[in-house]
mmCIF file of N, CA and C in Angstrom:
data_model
loop_
_atom_site.group_PDB
_atom_site.id
_atom_site.type_symbol
_atom_site.label_atom_id
_atom_site.label_comp_id
_atom_site.label_asym_id
_atom_site.label_seq_id
_atom_site.Cartn_x
_atom_site.Cartn_y
_atom_site.Cartn_z
ATOM 1 N N UNK K 1 40.928 -45.558 23.936
ATOM 2 C CA UNK K 1 39.590 -45.044 23.933
ATOM 3 C C UNK K 1 39.151 -44.678 25.084
ATOM 4 N N UNK K 2 38.264 -43.773 25.303
ATOM 5 C CA UNK K 2 37.606 -43.439 26.599
ATOM 6 C C UNK K 2 36.621 -44.171 26.970
ATOM 7 N N UNK K 3 35.809 -43.995 27.825
ATOM 8 C CA UNK K 3 34.678 -45.116 28.158
ATOM 9 C C UNK K 3 33.117 -45.144 27.281
ATOM 10 N N UNK K 4 33.344 -43.798 27.001
ATOM 11 C CA UNK K 4 31.869 -43.438 26.104
ATOM 12 C C UNK K 4 31.921 -44.251 24.790
ATOM 13 N N UNK K 5 33.324 -44.140 24.131
ATOM 14 C CA UNK K 5 33.609 -44.996 22.889
ATOM 15 C C UNK K 5 33.561 -46.472 23.042
ATOM 16 N N UNK K 6 34.097 -46.961 24.437
ATOM 17 C CA UNK K 6 34.049 -48.347 24.598
ATOM 18 C C UNK K 6 32.694 -48.989 24.834
ATOM 19 N N UNK K 7 31.881 -47.934 25.269
ATOM 20 C CA UNK K 7 30.290 -48.421 25.405
ATOM 21 C C UNK K 7 29.447 -48.316 24.479
ATOM 22 N N UNK K 8 29.758 -47.208 23.335
ATOM 23 C CA UNK K 8 28.808 -47.276 21.963
ATOM 24 C C UNK K 8 29.526 -48.122 21.233
ATOM 25 N N UNK K 9 30.732 -48.897 21.422
ATOM 26 C CA UNK K 9 31.318 -49.905 20.796
ATOM 27 C C UNK K 9 30.356 -51.645 20.836
ATOM 28 N N UNK K 10 30.284 -51.512 21.964
ATOM 29 C CA UNK K 10 29.592 -52.766 22.707
ATOM 30 C C UNK K 10 28.304 -52.574 22.570
ATOM 31 N N UNK K 11 27.187 -51.488 22.445
ATOM 32 C CA UNK K 11 26.047 -51.435 21.925
ATOM 33 C C UNK K 11 25.826 -51.360 20.510
ATOM 34 N N UNK K 12 26.936 -51.308 19.539
ATOM 35 C CA UNK K 12 26.873 -51.528 18.286
ATOM 36 C C UNK K 12 26.551 -53.037 17.753
ATOM 37 N N UNK K 13 27.434 -53.809 18.532
ATOM 38 C CA UNK K 13 27.496 -55.146 18.713
ATOM 39 C C UNK K 13 26.167 -56.138 18.726
ATOM 40 N N UNK K 14 25.505 -55.260 19.729
ATOM 41 C CA UNK K 14 24.293 -56.057 20.309
ATOM 42 C C UNK K 14 23.018 -55.646 19.193
ATOM 43 N N UNK K 15 21.995 -56.758 19.053
ATOM 44 C CA UNK K 15 21.122 -56.458 18.560
ATOM 45 C C UNK K 15 19.756 -56.542 19.292
ATOM 46 N N UNK K 16 19.060 -55.607 19.517
ATOM 47 C CA UNK K 16 18.076 -55.280 20.388
ATOM 48 C C UNK K 16 16.908 -56.358 20.122
ATOM 49 N N UNK K 17 16.127 -56.757 21.302
ATOM 50 C CA UNK K 17 15.072 -57.878 21.119
ATOM 51 C C UNK K 17 14.183 -57.193 21.482
ATOM 52 N N UNK K 18 12.801 -57.642 20.589
ATOM 53 C CA UNK K 18 11.496 -56.627 20.758
ATOM 54 C C UNK K 18 10.466 -57.844 21.281
ATOM 55 N N UNK K 19 10.082 -58.107 22.552
ATOM 56 C CA UNK K 19 8.932 -58.935 22.453
ATOM 57 C C UNK K 19 7.653 -58.822 21.889
ATOM 58 N N UNK K 20 7.013 -57.639 21.519
ATOM 59 C CA UNK K 20 5.844 -57.311 21.069
ATOM 60 C C UNK K 20 6.028 -56.041 20.058
ATOM 61 N N UNK K 21 6.461 -56.520 18.582
ATOM 62 C CA UNK K 21 6.845 -55.485 17.710
ATOM 63 C C UNK K 21 5.706 -54.453 17.199
ATOM 64 N N UNK K 22 4.388 -55.069 17.296
ATOM 65 C CA UNK K 22 3.185 -54.498 16.931
ATOM 66 C C UNK K 22 2.699 -53.526 17.994
ATOM 67 N N UNK K 23 2.867 -53.886 19.218
ATOM 68 C CA UNK K 23 2.384 -52.860 20.009
ATOM 69 C C UNK K 23 3.144 -51.665 20.546
ATOM 70 N N UNK K 24 4.699 -51.968 19.900
ATOM 71 C CA UNK K 24 5.576 -50.627 19.751
ATOM 72 C C UNK K 24 5.638 -49.807 18.719
ATOM 73 N N UNK K 25 5.363 -50.549 17.734
ATOM 74 C CA UNK K 25 4.587 -49.654 16.398
ATOM 75 C C UNK K 25 3.233 -48.688 16.722
ATOM 76 N N UNK K 26 2.320 -49.335 17.158
ATOM 77 C CA UNK K 26 0.968 -48.685 17.719
ATOM 78 C C UNK K 26 1.249 -47.640 18.444
ATOM 79 N N UNK K 27 2.306 -47.741 19.611
ATOM 80 C CA UNK K 27 2.706 -46.639 20.697
ATOM 81 C C UNK K 27 3.226 -45.503 19.841
ATOM 82 N N UNK K 28 4.184 -45.991 19.264
ATOM 83 C CA UNK K 28 4.940 -44.736 18.252
ATOM 84 C C UNK K 28 4.108 -43.958 17.741
ATOM 85 N N UNK K 29 2.995 -44.702 16.801
ATOM 86 C CA UNK K 29 2.236 -44.068 15.974
ATOM 87 C C UNK K 29 1.113 -43.239 16.784
ATOM 88 N N UNK K 30 0.803 -43.751 17.949
ATOM 89 C CA UNK K 30 0.071 -42.635 18.711
ATOM 90 C C UNK K 30 0.758 -41.520 19.433
ATOM 91 N N UNK K 31 1.799 -41.535 19.505
ATOM 92 C CA UNK K 31 2.845 -40.736 19.987
ATOM 93 C C UNK K 31 3.084 -39.300 18.827
ATOM 94 N N UNK K 32 2.655 -39.675 17.745
ATOM 95 C CA UNK K 32 3.033 -38.899 16.745
ATOM 96 C C UNK K 32 2.027 -37.666 16.479
ATOM 97 N N UNK K 33 2.579 -36.423 16.115
ATOM 98 C CA UNK K 33 1.034 -35.620 16.283
ATOM 99 C C UNK K 33 0.178 -35.777 14.902
ATOM 100 N N UNK K 34 -1.124 -35.526 15.488
ATOM 101 C CA UNK K 34 -2.089 -35.626 14.327
ATOM 102 C C UNK K 34 -2.143 -34.825 13.371
ATOM 103 N N UNK K 35 -1.337 -35.541 12.147
ATOM 104 C CA UNK K 35 -0.715 -35.077 10.738
ATOM 105 C C UNK K 35 -1.911 -34.452 10.034
ATOM 106 N N UNK K 36 -3.483 -35.115 9.778
ATOM 107 C CA UNK K 36 -4.328 -34.925 9.405
ATOM 108 C C UNK K 36 -4.910 -33.769 9.790
ATOM 109 N N UNK K 37 -5.157 -33.534 11.273
ATOM 110 C CA UNK K 37 -5.617 -32.435 12.183
ATOM 111 C C UNK K 37 -4.951 -30.831 11.744
ATOM 112 N N UNK K 38 -3.666 -31.008 11.732
ATOM 113 C CA UNK K 38 -2.427 -30.013 11.357
ATOM 114 C C UNK K 38 -2.968 -29.487 9.894
ATOM 115 N N UNK K 39 -3.056 -30.227 9.021
ATOM 116 C CA UNK K 39 -3.237 -30.161 7.451
ATOM 117 C C UNK K 39 -4.764 -29.278 7.351
ATOM 118 N N UNK K 40 -6.028 -29.809 8.475
ATOM 119 C CA UNK K 40 -6.989 -29.281 7.883
ATOM 120 C C UNK K 40 -6.958 -27.753 8.489
ATOM 121 N N UNK K 41 -6.033 -27.483 9.748
ATOM 122 C CA UNK K 41 -5.995 -26.289 10.302
ATOM 123 C C UNK K 41 -4.931 -25.191 9.368
ATOM 124 N N UNK K 42 -3.918 -25.643 8.706
ATOM 125 C CA UNK K 42 -3.305 -25.005 7.769
ATOM 126 C C UNK K 42 -4.290 -24.627 6.476
ATOM 127 N N UNK K 43 -5.297 -25.524 6.008
ATOM 128 C CA UNK K 43 -5.728 -25.368 4.913
ATOM 129 C C UNK K 43 -6.973 -24.191 5.182
ATOM 130 N N UNK K 44 -7.527 -24.230 6.098
ATOM 131 C CA UNK K 44 -8.020 -23.188 7.088
ATOM 132 C C UNK K 44 -7.513 -21.992 7.072
ATOM 133 N N UNK K 45 -6.181 -21.956 7.552
ATOM 134 C CA UNK K 45 -5.885 -20.550 7.520
ATOM 135 C C UNK K 45 -5.376 -20.294 5.985
ATOM 136 N N UNK K 46 -5.066 -20.958 5.309
ATOM 137 C CA UNK K 46 -4.794 -20.626 3.823
ATOM 138 C C UNK K 46 -5.844 -19.828 3.169
ATOM 139 N N UNK K 47 -7.054 -20.667 3.444
ATOM 140 C CA UNK K 47 -8.455 -19.956 2.933
ATOM 141 C C UNK K 47 -8.908 -18.937 3.560
ATOM 142 N N UNK K 48 -8.562 -18.558 4.649
ATOM 143 C CA UNK K 48 -8.770 -17.532 5.038
ATOM 144 C C UNK K 48 -8.120 -16.148 4.684
ATOM 145 N N UNK K 49 -6.618 -16.391 4.365
ATOM 146 C CA UNK K 49 -5.895 -15.467 3.937
ATOM 147 C C UNK K 49 -6.306 -15.386 2.295
ATOM 148 N N UNK K 50 -6.603 -16.198 1.906
ATOM 149 C CA UNK K 50 -7.114 -15.967 0.494
ATOM 150 C C UNK K 50 -8.368 -15.104 0.372
ATOM 151 N N UNK K 51 -9.274 -15.365 1.072
ATOM 152 C CA UNK K 51 -10.518 -14.294 1.205
ATOM 153 C C UNK K 51 -10.177 -12.961 1.535
ATOM 154 N N UNK K 52 -9.268 -13.001 2.510
ATOM 155 C CA UNK K 52 -9.202 -11.597 3.166
ATOM 156 C C UNK K 52 -8.140 -10.899 1.916
ATOM 157 N N UNK K 53 -7.276 -11.738 1.306
ATOM 158 C CA UNK K 53 -6.374 -10.842 0.370
ATOM 159 C C UNK K 53 -7.451 -10.448 -1.280
ATOM 160 N N UNK K 54 -8.397 -11.160 -1.665
ATOM 161 C CA UNK K 54 -9.396 -11.319 -2.682
ATOM 162 C C UNK K 54 -10.186 -9.653 -2.164
ATOM 163 N N UNK K 55 -10.536 -9.807 -0.943
ATOM 164 C CA UNK K 55 -11.636 -8.734 -1.047
ATOM 165 C C UNK K 55 -10.540 -7.550 -0.807
ATOM 166 N N UNK K 56 -9.251 -7.180 0.003
ATOM 167 C CA UNK K 56 -8.575 -6.436 -0.235
ATOM 168 C C UNK K 56 -8.081 -5.828 -1.814
ATOM 169 N N UNK K 57 -8.155 -6.698 -2.450
ATOM 170 C CA UNK K 57 -7.556 -6.523 -3.724
ATOM 171 C C UNK K 57 -8.661 -5.959 -4.507
ATOM 172 N N UNK K 58 -10.097 -6.774 -4.267
ATOM 173 C CA UNK K 58 -11.453 -5.701 -4.840
ATOM 174 C C UNK K 58 -11.456 -4.460 -4.364
ATOM 175 N N UNK K 59 -11.265 -4.162 -3.350
ATOM 176 C CA UNK K 59 -11.304 -3.107 -2.773
ATOM 177 C C UNK K 59 -10.163 -1.830 -3.470
ATOM 178 N N UNK K 60 -9.270 -2.342 -3.545
ATOM 179 C CA UNK K 60 -8.241 -1.419 -4.097
ATOM 180 C C UNK K 60 -8.681 -1.254 -5.430
ATOM 181 N N UNK K 61 -9.023 -1.982 -6.134
ATOM 182 C CA UNK K 61 -9.157 -1.869 -7.568
ATOM 183 C C UNK K 61 -10.834 -0.989 -7.853
ATOM 184 N N UNK K 62 -11.425 -1.099 -6.638
ATOM 185 C CA UNK K 62 -12.727 -0.011 -6.816
ATOM 186 C C UNK K 62 -12.311 1.345 -6.363
ATOM 187 N N UNK K 63 -11.224 1.563 -5.378
ATOM 188 C CA UNK K 63 -11.051 2.496 -5.018
ATOM 189 C C UNK K 63 -10.116 3.022 -6.372
ATOM 190 N N UNK K 64 -8.943 2.351 -7.091
ATOM 191 C CA UNK K 64 -8.563 3.126 -8.186
ATOM 192 C C UNK K 64 -9.321 3.581 -9.500
ATOM 193 N N UNK K 65 -10.662 2.566 -9.641
ATOM 194 C CA UNK K 65 -11.581 3.115 -10.646
ATOM 195 C C UNK K 65 -12.148 4.634 -9.989
ATOM 196 N N UNK K 66 -12.801 4.537 -8.758
ATOM 197 C CA UNK K 66 -13.333 5.735 -8.195
ATOM 198 C C UNK K 66 -12.596 6.976 -8.542
ATOM 199 N N UNK K 67 -11.238 6.638 -7.995
ATOM 200 C CA UNK K 67 -10.135 7.793 -8.184
ATOM 201 C C UNK K 67 -10.226 8.134 -9.731
ATOM 202 N N UNK K 68 -9.600 7.463 -10.166
ATOM 203 C CA UNK K 68 -9.322 7.794 -11.609
ATOM 204 C C UNK K 68 -10.927 8.168 -12.683
ATOM 205 N N UNK K 69 -11.851 7.670 -12.145
ATOM 206 C CA UNK K 69 -12.838 8.381 -12.764
ATOM 207 C C UNK K 69 -13.872 8.831 -12.027
ATOM 208 N N UNK K 70 -13.822 10.003 -11.452
ATOM 209 C CA UNK K 70 -14.742 11.060 -10.721
ATOM 210 C C UNK K 70 -16.067 11.112 -11.255
ATOM 211 N N UNK K 71 -17.028 11.372 -10.207
ATOM 212 C CA UNK K 71 -18.518 11.350 -10.708
ATOM 213 C C UNK K 71 -18.600 12.828 -11.466
ATOM 214 N N UNK K 72 -18.046 13.946 -10.640
ATOM 215 C CA UNK K 72 -18.064 14.889 -11.714
ATOM 216 C C UNK K 72 -16.841 15.272 -12.571
ATOM 217 N N UNK K 73 -17.280 15.231 -13.827
ATOM 218 C CA UNK K 73 -15.936 15.357 -15.019
ATOM 219 C C UNK K 73 -15.385 16.668 -14.726
ATOM 220 N N UNK K 74 -13.709 16.569 -14.868
ATOM 221 C CA UNK K 74 -13.171 18.246 -14.257
ATOM 222 C C UNK K 74 -12.669 18.409 -15.946
ATOM 223 N N UNK K 75 -12.652 19.480 -16.199
ATOM 224 C CA UNK K 75 -11.929 19.966 -17.143
ATOM 225 C C UNK K 75 -10.646 20.132 -17.187
ATOM 226 N N UNK K 76 -10.142 19.726 -18.439
ATOM 227 C CA UNK K 76 -8.513 19.025 -18.657
ATOM 228 C C UNK K 76 -7.800 20.748 -18.908
ATOM 229 N N UNK K 77 -7.036 20.937 -18.397
ATOM 230 C CA UNK K 77 -6.276 22.156 -18.472
ATOM 231 C C UNK K 77 -5.431 22.094 -19.745
ATOM 232 N N UNK K 78 -5.492 23.141 -20.433
ATOM 233 C CA UNK K 78 -4.242 22.715 -21.987
ATOM 234 C C UNK K 78 -3.244 23.302 -21.659
ATOM 235 N N UNK K 79 -2.297 22.689 -21.618
ATOM 236 C CA UNK K 79 -1.010 22.965 -20.848
ATOM 237 C C UNK K 79 -0.132 23.722 -22.262
ATOM 238 N N UNK K 80 -0.478 23.415 -23.539
ATOM 239 C CA UNK K 80 0.073 24.052 -24.555
ATOM 240 C C UNK K 80 -0.266 25.540 -24.571
ATOM 241 N N UNK K 81 -1.113 26.127 -23.966
ATOM 242 C CA UNK K 81 -1.432 27.534 -23.858
ATOM 243 C C UNK K 81 -0.429 28.014 -23.082
ATOM 244 N N UNK K 82 -0.320 27.467 -22.144
ATOM 245 C CA UNK K 82 0.621 28.220 -21.000
ATOM 246 C C UNK K 82 2.191 28.012 -21.922
ATOM 247 N N UNK K 83 2.549 27.072 -22.644
ATOM 248 C CA UNK K 83 3.713 26.985 -23.124
ATOM 249 C C UNK K 83 4.007 28.256 -24.665
ATOM 250 N N UNK K 84 2.761 28.456 -24.994
ATOM 251 C CA UNK K 84 2.589 29.159 -25.957
ATOM 252 C C UNK K 84 2.567 30.572 -25.824
ATOM 253 N N UNK K 85 2.508 31.196 -24.604
ATOM 254 C CA UNK K 85 2.475 32.060 -24.261
ATOM 255 C C UNK K 85 3.854 32.312 -22.967
ATOM 256 N N UNK K 86 4.499 31.106 -22.680
ATOM 257 C CA UNK K 86 5.757 31.329 -21.982
ATOM 258 C C UNK K 86 5.404 31.752 -20.724
ATOM 259 N N UNK K 87 4.288 31.001 -20.255
ATOM 260 C CA UNK K 87 3.732 31.347 -18.795
ATOM 261 C C UNK K 87 3.904 30.021 -18.123
ATOM 262 N N UNK K 88 4.307 29.978 -16.938
ATOM 263 C CA UNK K 88 4.342 28.749 -16.185
ATOM 264 C C UNK K 88 2.798 29.097 -15.337
ATOM 265 N N UNK K 89 2.705 27.795 -14.357
ATOM 266 C CA UNK K 89 1.381 27.909 -14.034
ATOM 267 C C UNK K 89 1.711 28.571 -12.761
ATOM 268 N N UNK K 90 2.682 28.690 -12.194
ATOM 269 C CA UNK K 90 2.636 29.921 -10.993
ATOM 270 C C UNK K 90 2.635 31.185 -11.465
ATOM 271 N N UNK K 91 3.147 31.319 -12.745
ATOM 272 C CA UNK K 91 3.253 32.520 -13.026
ATOM 273 C C UNK K 91 1.840 33.241 -13.314
ATOM 274 N N UNK K 92 0.952 32.353 -14.145
ATOM 275 C CA UNK K 92 -0.283 32.699 -14.439
ATOM 276 C C UNK K 92 -1.173 32.871 -13.242
ATOM 277 N N UNK K 93 -0.916 31.954 -11.867
ATOM 278 C CA UNK K 93 -1.505 32.333 -10.546
ATOM 279 C C UNK K 93 -1.318 33.682 -10.351
ATOM 280 N N UNK K 94 -0.009 34.126 -10.183
ATOM 281 C CA UNK K 94 0.346 35.236 -9.856
ATOM 282 C C UNK K 94 -0.364 36.568 -10.743
ATOM 283 N N UNK K 95 -0.370 36.377 -11.878
ATOM 284 C CA UNK K 95 -0.844 37.445 -12.996
ATOM 285 C C UNK K 95 -2.356 37.487 -12.866
ATOM 286 N N UNK K 96 -3.111 36.449 -12.455
ATOM 287 C CA UNK K 96 -4.463 36.673 -12.029
ATOM 288 C C UNK K 96 -4.533 36.916 -10.878
ATOM 289 N N UNK K 97 -3.847 36.458 -9.662
ATOM 290 C CA UNK K 97 -4.049 37.210 -8.233
ATOM 291 C C UNK K 97 -3.918 38.728 -8.348
ATOM 292 N N UNK K 98 -2.895 39.277 -9.065
ATOM 293 C CA UNK K 98 -2.423 40.785 -8.958
ATOM 294 C C UNK K 98 -3.615 41.382 -10.089
ATOM 295 N N UNK K 99 -4.261 40.611 -10.784
ATOM 296 C CA UNK K 99 -5.558 41.166 -11.760
ATOM 297 C C UNK K 99 -6.753 41.377 -10.633
ATOM 298 N N UNK K 100 -6.934 40.351 -10.391
ATOM 299 C CA UNK K 100 -8.210 40.539 -8.918
ATOM 300 C C UNK K 100 -7.841 41.631 -7.737
ATOM 301 N N UNK K 101 -6.455 41.760 -7.450
ATOM 302 C CA UNK K 101 -6.167 42.579 -6.334
ATOM 303 C C UNK K 101 -6.371 43.921 -6.643
ATOM 304 N N UNK K 102 -6.283 44.102 -7.916
ATOM 305 C CA UNK K 102 -6.254 45.686 -8.564
ATOM 306 C C UNK K 102 -7.641 45.777 -8.868
ATOM 307 N N UNK K 103 -8.610 44.874 -8.942
ATOM 308 C CA UNK K 103 -10.252 45.241 -9.078
ATOM 309 C C UNK K 103 -10.897 45.121 -7.976
ATOM 310 N N UNK K 104 -10.562 44.508 -7.000
ATOM 311 C CA UNK K 104 -11.132 44.561 -5.467
ATOM 312 C C UNK K 104 -10.052 44.987 -4.608
ATOM 313 N N UNK K 105 -9.485 45.621 -3.926
ATOM 314 C CA UNK K 105 -8.890 45.900 -2.948
ATOM 315 C C UNK K 105 -9.155 45.463 -1.440
ATOM 316 N N UNK K 106 -10.506 45.419 -1.225
ATOM 317 C CA UNK K 106 -11.044 44.878 0.039
ATOM 318 C C UNK K 106 -11.461 43.657 -0.053
ATOM 319 N N UNK K 107 -11.580 42.804 -0.916
ATOM 320 C CA UNK K 107 -11.705 41.557 -0.821
ATOM 321 C C UNK K 107 -10.630 40.857 -0.712
ATOM 322 N N UNK K 108 -10.063 39.825 0.036
ATOM 323 C CA UNK K 108 -9.018 38.900 0.349
ATOM 324 C C UNK K 108 -9.433 37.583 -0.002
ATOM 325 N N UNK K 109 -8.926 36.811 -1.077
ATOM 326 C CA UNK K 109 -8.722 35.885 -1.878
ATOM 327 C C UNK K 109 -7.935 34.896 -1.206
ATOM 328 N N UNK K 110 -8.129 33.554 -1.167
ATOM 329 C CA UNK K 110 -7.178 32.491 -0.558
ATOM 330 C C UNK K 110 -6.466 31.913 -2.050
ATOM 331 N N UNK K 111 -5.627 31.055 -1.729
ATOM 332 C CA UNK K 111 -4.963 30.301 -2.700
ATOM 333 C C UNK K 111 -5.947 28.993 -3.517
ATOM 334 N N UNK K 112 -6.592 28.904 -2.549
ATOM 335 C CA UNK K 112 -7.709 27.774 -3.103
ATOM 336 C C UNK K 112 -8.772 28.333 -3.851
ATOM 337 N N UNK K 113 -9.223 29.659 -3.288
ATOM 338 C CA UNK K 113 -10.397 30.360 -4.126
ATOM 339 C C UNK K 113 -9.542 30.717 -5.536
ATOM 340 N N UNK K 114 -8.582 31.452 -5.359
ATOM 341 C CA UNK K 114 -7.767 31.359 -6.797
ATOM 342 C C UNK K 114 -7.677 30.598 -7.753
ATOM 343 N N UNK K 115 -7.082 29.310 -7.303
ATOM 344 C CA UNK K 115 -6.986 28.315 -8.050
ATOM 345 C C UNK K 115 -8.124 27.459 -8.599
ATOM 346 N N UNK K 116 -9.229 27.829 -7.903
ATOM 347 C CA UNK K 116 -10.592 27.265 -8.305
ATOM 348 C C UNK K 116 -11.208 28.435 -9.536
ATOM 349 N N UNK K 117 -10.845 29.438 -9.435
ATOM 350 C CA UNK K 117 -11.129 30.594 -10.264
ATOM 351 C C UNK K 117 -10.309 30.595 -11.388
ATOM 352 N N UNK K 118 -9.211 30.322 -11.472
ATOM 353 C CA UNK K 118 -8.385 29.977 -12.738
ATOM 354 C C UNK K 118 -8.681 28.727 -13.458
ATOM 355 N N UNK K 119 -9.343 27.849 -12.764
ATOM 356 C CA UNK K 119 -9.569 26.615 -13.222
ATOM 357 C C UNK K 119 -10.942 26.447 -14.103
ATOM 358 N N UNK K 120 -11.754 27.772 -13.671
ATOM 359 C CA UNK K 120 -13.130 28.194 -13.950
ATOM 360 C C UNK K 120 -13.083 28.848 -15.306
ATOM 361 N N UNK K 121 -12.074 29.652 -15.549
ATOM 362 C CA UNK K 121 -11.822 30.617 -16.344
ATOM 363 C C UNK K 121 -11.070 29.889 -17.657
ATOM 364 N N UNK K 122 -10.294 29.111 -17.214
ATOM 365 C CA UNK K 122 -9.557 28.466 -18.723
ATOM 366 C C UNK K 122 -9.980 27.143 -18.513
#
């Protein structure tokens, strides 16, 4: 056996004697961190996270409602008409653009204007 093991065996056989056990207990308890203070801090942090997440959830619900129900009602396009005549949306826009181009060669239209005119007419 080495010296460390011999020393540990000798210490295991000895019983410690404490002159004032109450004072030792008090010193140990004073050295421990303040559990109540830490609990209050974690509760306050948890409350703040709850409030922030509740506000974010309410904001997202409001945003969803505003996006899904716009204040100006939009006409829904009838997709069946396009399929009935065998025209896709892109084809319909091209035909509309070609028709408008023939009507007025001098007036230049953008894609957005074309799309707006298409949805107004259909």
